[in-house]
mmCIF file of C-alpha atoms in Angstrom:
data_model
loop_
_atom_site.group_PDB
_atom_site.id
_atom_site.type_symbol
_atom_site.label_atom_id
_atom_site.label_comp_id
_atom_site.label_asym_id
_atom_site.label_seq_id
_atom_site.Cartn_x
_atom_site.Cartn_y
_atom_site.Cartn_z
ATOM 1 C CA SER G 1 122.779 91.220 107.733
ATOM 2 C CA GLN G 2 126.079 89.475 108.230
ATOM 3 C CA THR G 3 129.245 91.474 108.765
ATOM 4 C CA ILE G 4 132.845 90.542 109.409
ATOM 5 C CA HIS G 5 135.266 92.723 111.329
ATOM 6 C CA GLN G 6 138.993 92.428 111.222
ATOM 7 C CA TRP G 7 141.593 94.564 112.965
ATOM 8 C CA PRO G 8 143.966 96.254 112.948
ATOM 9 C CA ALA G 9 144.086 97.398 109.314
ATOM 10 C CA THR G 10 147.846 97.973 109.349
ATOM 11 C CA LEU G 11 150.550 96.672 111.639
ATOM 12 C CA VAL G 12 154.324 97.087 111.735
ATOM 13 C CA GLN G 13 156.061 94.713 114.105
ATOM 14 C CA PRO G 14 159.730 93.928 114.825
ATOM 15 C CA VAL G 15 161.166 90.491 114.198
ATOM 16 C CA GLY G 16 160.732 88.295 117.233
ATOM 17 C CA SER G 17 157.693 90.128 118.597
ATOM 18 C CA PRO G 18 154.346 88.390 119.229
ATOM 19 C CA LEU G 19 151.271 88.783 117.047
ATOM 20 C CA SER G 20 147.544 88.654 117.648
ATOM 21 C CA LEU G 21 145.012 89.395 114.932
ATOM 22 C CA GLU G 22 141.332 89.169 115.677
ATOM 23 C CA CYS G 23 138.339 88.539 113.472
ATOM 24 C CA THR G 24 134.684 88.554 114.477
ATOM 25 C CA VAL G 25 131.533 87.788 112.528
ATOM 26 C CA GLU G 26 128.076 89.161 113.255
ATOM 27 C CA GLY G 27 124.661 88.142 112.073
ATOM 28 C CA THR G 28 125.232 84.429 111.611
ATOM 29 C CA SER G 29 125.707 81.321 113.706
ATOM 30 C CA ASN G 30 128.214 78.493 113.429
ATOM 31 C CA PRO G 31 130.088 79.898 110.449
ATOM 32 C CA ASN G 32 133.113 78.252 108.914
ATOM 33 C CA LEU G 33 136.017 80.615 109.525
ATOM 34 C CA TYR G 34 139.277 80.948 107.599
ATOM 35 C CA TRP G 35 142.608 82.743 107.752
ATOM 36 C CA TYR G 36 144.379 83.436 104.478
ATOM 37 C CA ARG G 37 147.645 85.199 103.741
ATOM 38 C CA GLN G 38 148.545 86.998 100.559
ATOM 39 C CA ALA G 39 152.229 87.775 100.140
ATOM 40 C CA ALA G 40 153.180 90.716 97.924
ATOM 41 C CA GLY G 41 152.402 89.910 94.287
ATOM 42 C CA ARG G 42 151.236 86.393 95.089
ATOM 43 C CA GLY G 43 148.032 84.439 95.470
ATOM 44 C CA LEU G 44 145.998 83.730 98.572
ATOM 45 C CA GLN G 45 147.294 80.916 100.751
ATOM 46 C CA LEU G 46 144.963 79.209 103.203
ATOM 47 C CA LEU G 47 146.566 79.109 106.648
ATOM 48 C CA PHE G 48 143.840 77.813 108.984
ATOM 49 C CA TYR G 49 140.170 77.000 108.950
ATOM 50 C CA SER G 50 137.626 76.149 111.613
ATOM 51 C CA VAL G 51 134.196 74.538 111.420
ATOM 52 C CA GLY G 52 133.352 75.075 115.100
ATOM 53 C CA ILE G 53 134.441 76.349 118.498
ATOM 54 C CA GLY G 54 137.828 74.987 119.504
ATOM 55 C CA GLN G 55 138.309 73.188 116.178
ATOM 56 C CA ILE G 56 141.272 74.326 114.082
ATOM 57 C CA SER G 57 142.741 72.782 110.961
ATOM 58 C CA SER G 58 146.154 73.900 109.799
ATOM 59 C CA GLU G 59 146.975 73.866 106.125
ATOM 60 C CA VAL G 60 150.687 74.584 106.116
ATOM 61 C CA PRO G 61 153.428 74.229 108.719
ATOM 62 C CA GLN G 62 154.504 77.664 109.812
ATOM 63 C CA ASN G 63 155.242 80.089 112.582
ATOM 64 C CA LEU G 64 151.585 80.873 113.221
ATOM 65 C CA SER G 65 148.692 79.408 115.201
ATOM 66 C CA ALA G 66 144.962 80.014 115.328
ATOM 67 C CA SER G 67 142.247 79.716 117.929
ATOM 68 C CA ARG G 68 138.482 79.942 117.991
ATOM 69 C CA PRO G 69 137.423 80.693 121.570
ATOM 70 C CA GLN G 70 133.866 81.659 120.605
ATOM 71 C CA ASP G 71 131.528 80.743 117.772
ATOM 72 C CA ARG G 72 132.087 83.970 115.875
ATOM 73 C CA GLN G 73 135.637 84.837 116.907
ATOM 74 C CA PHE G 74 138.779 83.695 115.173
ATOM 75 C CA ILE G 75 142.273 84.688 116.308
ATOM 76 C CA LEU G 76 145.591 84.380 114.503
ATOM 77 C CA SER G 77 148.719 84.410 116.660
ATOM 78 C CA SER G 78 152.450 84.081 116.647
ATOM 79 C CA LYS G 79 154.879 83.926 119.537
ATOM 80 C CA LYS G 80 157.826 85.272 117.513
ATOM 81 C CA LEU G 81 157.392 86.914 114.140
ATOM 82 C CA LEU G 82 159.733 86.269 111.227
ATOM 83 C CA LEU G 83 160.421 88.564 108.285
ATOM 84 C CA SER G 84 158.676 86.009 106.080
ATOM 85 C CA ASP G 85 155.441 86.504 108.045
ATOM 86 C CA SER G 86 154.911 89.860 106.319
ATOM 87 C CA GLY G 87 151.836 89.941 104.138
ATOM 88 C CA PHE G 88 148.170 90.736 103.836
ATOM 89 C CA TYR G 89 146.146 88.624 106.285
ATOM 90 C CA LEU G 90 142.528 88.016 105.490
ATOM 91 C CA CYS G 91 139.810 86.460 107.591
ATOM 92 C CA ALA G 92 136.772 84.992 105.848
ATOM 93 C CA TRP G 93 133.555 83.202 106.699
ATOM 94 C CA SER G 94 131.077 80.966 104.954
ATOM 95 C CA THR G 95 127.992 79.003 105.908
ATOM 96 C CA VAL G 96 126.775 77.492 102.673
ATOM 97 C CA ALA G 97 129.337 75.826 100.427
ATOM 98 C CA ASN G 98 128.016 77.128 97.160
ATOM 99 C CA TYR G 99 127.991 80.760 98.151
ATOM 100 C CA GLY G 100 131.697 81.333 98.490
ATOM 101 C CA TYR G 101 133.356 83.350 101.183
ATOM 102 C CA THR G 102 132.980 86.838 102.536
ATOM 103 C CA PHE G 103 136.287 88.403 103.490
ATOM 104 C CA GLY G 104 137.149 90.930 106.137
ATOM 105 C CA SER G 105 138.994 94.053 105.074
ATOM 106 C CA GLY G 106 142.343 92.523 105.991
ATOM 107 C CA THR G 107 145.413 93.372 108.045
ATOM 108 C CA ARG G 108 148.551 94.440 106.258
ATOM 109 C CA LEU G 109 151.450 93.187 108.399
ATOM 110 C CA THR G 110 155.009 94.316 107.892
ATOM 111 C CA VAL G 111 157.685 92.629 109.963
ATOM 112 C CA VAL G 112 160.838 94.745 110.214
ATOM 113 C CA ARG M 1 151.127 71.721 88.671
ATOM 114 C CA LYS M 2 149.141 74.454 90.416
ATOM 115 C CA GLU M 3 145.637 73.546 91.536
ATOM 116 C CA VAL M 4 144.178 76.617 89.851
ATOM 117 C CA GLU M 5 146.021 78.303 86.998
ATOM 118 C CA GLN M 6 145.388 81.667 85.442
ATOM 119 C CA ASP M 7 147.205 83.904 82.997
ATOM 120 C CA PRO M 8 148.565 86.685 85.251
ATOM 121 C CA GLY M 9 148.224 89.369 82.586
ATOM 122 C CA PRO M 10 148.084 92.310 82.697
ATOM 123 C CA PHE M 11 145.386 92.659 80.110
ATOM 124 C CA ASN M 12 145.331 96.262 78.909
ATOM 125 C CA VAL M 13 142.139 97.003 76.998
ATOM 126 C CA PRO M 14 140.374 100.151 75.814
ATOM 127 C CA GLU M 15 137.110 101.189 77.364
ATOM 128 C CA GLY M 16 134.220 99.423 75.661
ATOM 129 C CA ALA M 17 136.239 96.364 74.683
ATOM 130 C CA THR M 18 135.284 92.771 75.353
ATOM 131 C CA VAL M 19 137.831 90.778 77.334
ATOM 132 C CA ALA M 20 137.963 87.118 78.309
ATOM 133 C CA PHE M 21 139.838 85.419 81.127
ATOM 134 C CA ASN M 22 140.535 81.725 81.320
ATOM 135 C CA CYS M 23 141.281 79.416 84.190
ATOM 136 C CA THR M 24 142.074 75.719 84.515
ATOM 137 C CA TYR M 25 141.846 73.564 87.621
ATOM 138 C CA SER M 26 143.497 70.258 88.386
ATOM 139 C CA ASN M 27 141.105 68.545 90.807
ATOM 140 C CA SER M 28 138.396 66.745 88.866
ATOM 141 C CA ALA M 29 136.366 66.443 92.087
ATOM 142 C CA SER M 30 135.938 70.231 92.272
ATOM 143 C CA GLN M 31 132.305 71.108 92.765
ATOM 144 C CA SER M 32 131.930 74.850 93.297
ATOM 145 C CA PHE M 33 133.373 77.576 91.141
ATOM 146 C CA PHE M 34 133.565 81.318 91.524
ATOM 147 C CA TRP M 35 135.076 84.471 90.162
ATOM 148 C CA TYR M 36 136.285 87.018 92.699
ATOM 149 C CA ARG M 37 137.424 90.554 92.085
ATOM 150 C CA GLN M 38 140.256 92.142 94.061
ATOM 151 C CA ASP M 39 141.023 95.839 93.887
ATOM 152 C CA CYS M 40 144.517 97.030 94.709
ATOM 153 C CA ARG M 41 145.311 96.545 98.403
ATOM 154 C CA LYS M 42 141.755 95.473 99.174
ATOM 155 C CA GLU M 43 140.076 92.212 100.113
ATOM 156 C CA PRO M 44 138.687 89.930 97.392
ATOM 157 C CA LYS M 45 134.964 90.238 96.771
ATOM 158 C CA LEU M 46 132.686 87.678 95.184
ATOM 159 C CA LEU M 47 131.880 88.677 91.623
ATOM 160 C CA MET M 48 129.799 85.672 90.640
ATOM 161 C CA SER M 49 129.375 81.966 91.061
ATOM 162 C CA VAL M 50 129.876 79.777 88.006
ATOM 163 C CA TYR M 51 127.235 77.213 87.167
ATOM 164 C CA SER M 52 127.477 74.204 84.881
ATOM 165 C CA SER M 53 125.031 75.683 82.390
ATOM 166 C CA GLY M 54 126.856 78.993 82.297
ATOM 167 C CA ASN M 55 125.471 82.180 83.779
ATOM 168 C CA GLU M 56 125.306 85.866 83.105
ATOM 169 C CA ASP M 57 125.157 88.903 85.348
ATOM 170 C CA GLY M 58 124.840 92.097 83.380
ATOM 171 C CA ARG M 59 128.038 92.570 81.368
ATOM 172 C CA PHE M 60 129.664 89.511 82.924
ATOM 173 C CA THR M 61 129.305 85.954 81.618
ATOM 174 C CA ALA M 62 130.844 82.902 83.245
ATOM 175 C CA GLN M 63 131.259 79.488 81.644
ATOM 176 C CA LEU M 64 132.294 76.119 83.048
ATOM 177 C CA ASN M 65 133.565 73.122 81.108
ATOM 178 C CA ARG M 66 133.879 70.216 83.524
ATOM 179 C CA ALA M 67 135.239 67.823 80.930
ATOM 180 C CA SER M 68 138.145 70.152 80.182
ATOM 181 C CA GLN M 69 138.344 71.486 83.765
ATOM 182 C CA TYR M 70 138.167 74.979 82.409
ATOM 183 C CA ILE M 71 136.407 78.145 83.600
ATOM 184 C CA SER M 72 136.040 81.430 81.764
ATOM 185 C CA LEU M 73 134.879 84.954 82.467
ATOM 186 C CA LEU M 74 133.785 87.321 79.711
ATOM 187 C CA ILE M 75 133.422 91.028 80.336
ATOM 188 C CA ARG M 76 131.584 93.023 77.688
ATOM 189 C CA ASP M 77 131.670 96.800 77.230
ATOM 190 C CA SER M 78 134.560 97.220 79.675
ATOM 191 C CA LYS M 79 134.439 100.203 82.034
ATOM 192 C CA LEU M 80 137.321 101.978 83.701
ATOM 193 C CA SER M 81 135.886 100.730 86.994
ATOM 194 C CA ASP M 82 136.401 97.118 85.882
ATOM 195 C CA SER M 83 140.149 97.575 86.369
ATOM 196 C CA ALA M 84 141.105 95.050 89.048
ATOM 197 C CA THR M 85 142.549 91.576 89.510
ATOM 198 C CA TYR M 86 140.144 88.734 88.782
ATOM 199 C CA LEU M 87 140.591 85.570 90.811
ATOM 200 C CA CYS M 88 139.413 82.156 89.690
ATOM 201 C CA VAL M 89 138.307 80.054 92.664
ATOM 202 C CA VAL M 90 137.324 76.398 93.116
ATOM 203 C CA SER M 91 136.288 74.210 96.019
ATOM 204 C CA TRP M 92 135.263 70.620 96.615
ATOM 205 C CA TRP M 93 133.340 68.925 99.399
ATOM 206 C CA GLY M 94 136.254 66.735 100.422
ATOM 207 C CA GLY M 95 138.167 69.889 101.145
ATOM 208 C CA GLY M 96 135.786 71.057 103.897
ATOM 209 C CA ASN M 97 134.558 73.979 101.811
ATOM 210 C CA LYS M 98 138.064 75.332 101.485
ATOM 211 C CA LEU M 99 138.343 77.602 98.508
ATOM 212 C CA THR M 100 141.488 77.405 96.387
ATOM 213 C CA PHE M 101 142.366 80.651 94.644
ATOM 214 C CA GLY M 102 144.228 81.217 91.450
ATOM 215 C CA THR M 103 146.877 83.921 91.523
ATOM 216 C CA GLY M 104 144.633 86.201 89.509
ATOM 217 C CA THR M 105 144.541 87.981 86.176
ATOM 218 C CA GLN M 106 145.099 91.714 86.209
ATOM 219 C CA LEU M 107 142.855 93.854 84.023
ATOM 220 C CA LYS M 108 143.543 97.474 83.158
ATOM 221 C CA VAL M 109 140.849 99.320 81.245
ATOM 222 C CA GLU M 110 142.123 102.481 79.589
ATOM 223 C CA LEU M 111 140.543 105.507 77.940
#
C-alpha cells in the first residue's frame, strides 16, 4: 500500500534561519507531488507541485523553494525564514486525477 | 471572487440532525470534485469524490450541479465524531491535477 511520510511534525525556528522539510512516498512510482501551506484559520494554499524528477512548478512568489531529487522525494526549503512563513505545511501525492490527493501528517512551523 | 467558496460556519447541530453544506466554484472547466474532512490540527483526508449523477456513502450524500457550479454535502444522523471542518475541493485538467481547496465549513455536533 502507498504511504507518505513527512517530518518533522513540529518545528520552531528563528527568523533568518534556513529551513528544510522532507517528504517521501512509498508504494507508488512517478507520483505527482505537492507542497501546501495552511496559515492559522485559513485555507490551503498550493506552493509547489512536481510531475517528475527535477521538475518543479511554483504557484506563488515567496521566500521558499522546492526540489525533487528522487522520484518519491520532495523537499521544501528556505534560505532565510520570515515570520510570515509560519504555518502548517502539508505534502501530498496523487497518481490518478480523479482520486484526489493523499496528504502527509504535516509539519507545524513556527517562526519566532 | 474566490475560486472555491464555502460558508465558514460554524454549524452547531444536535446529534442525530441532518446538516447540509454548500460550495460554489468559479472555473467552469473544473472536472473533478471532492469533499475532504480536516480534524483540528490534522491533515485533510478524502471523504468522498463527487460525481455528476450524485453519490452516497453511508450517511453522506454528495451532489454536483455543473450548470450552477454548485456542490453540496448532506450528512444524515450526525454523530459527535462528525465534528470537523469539511473542505470543498475542485480540480481541472488544465491545472495539472492541482486541487483548489475551499476554506472549509466547520461542523460541531453536540449532545
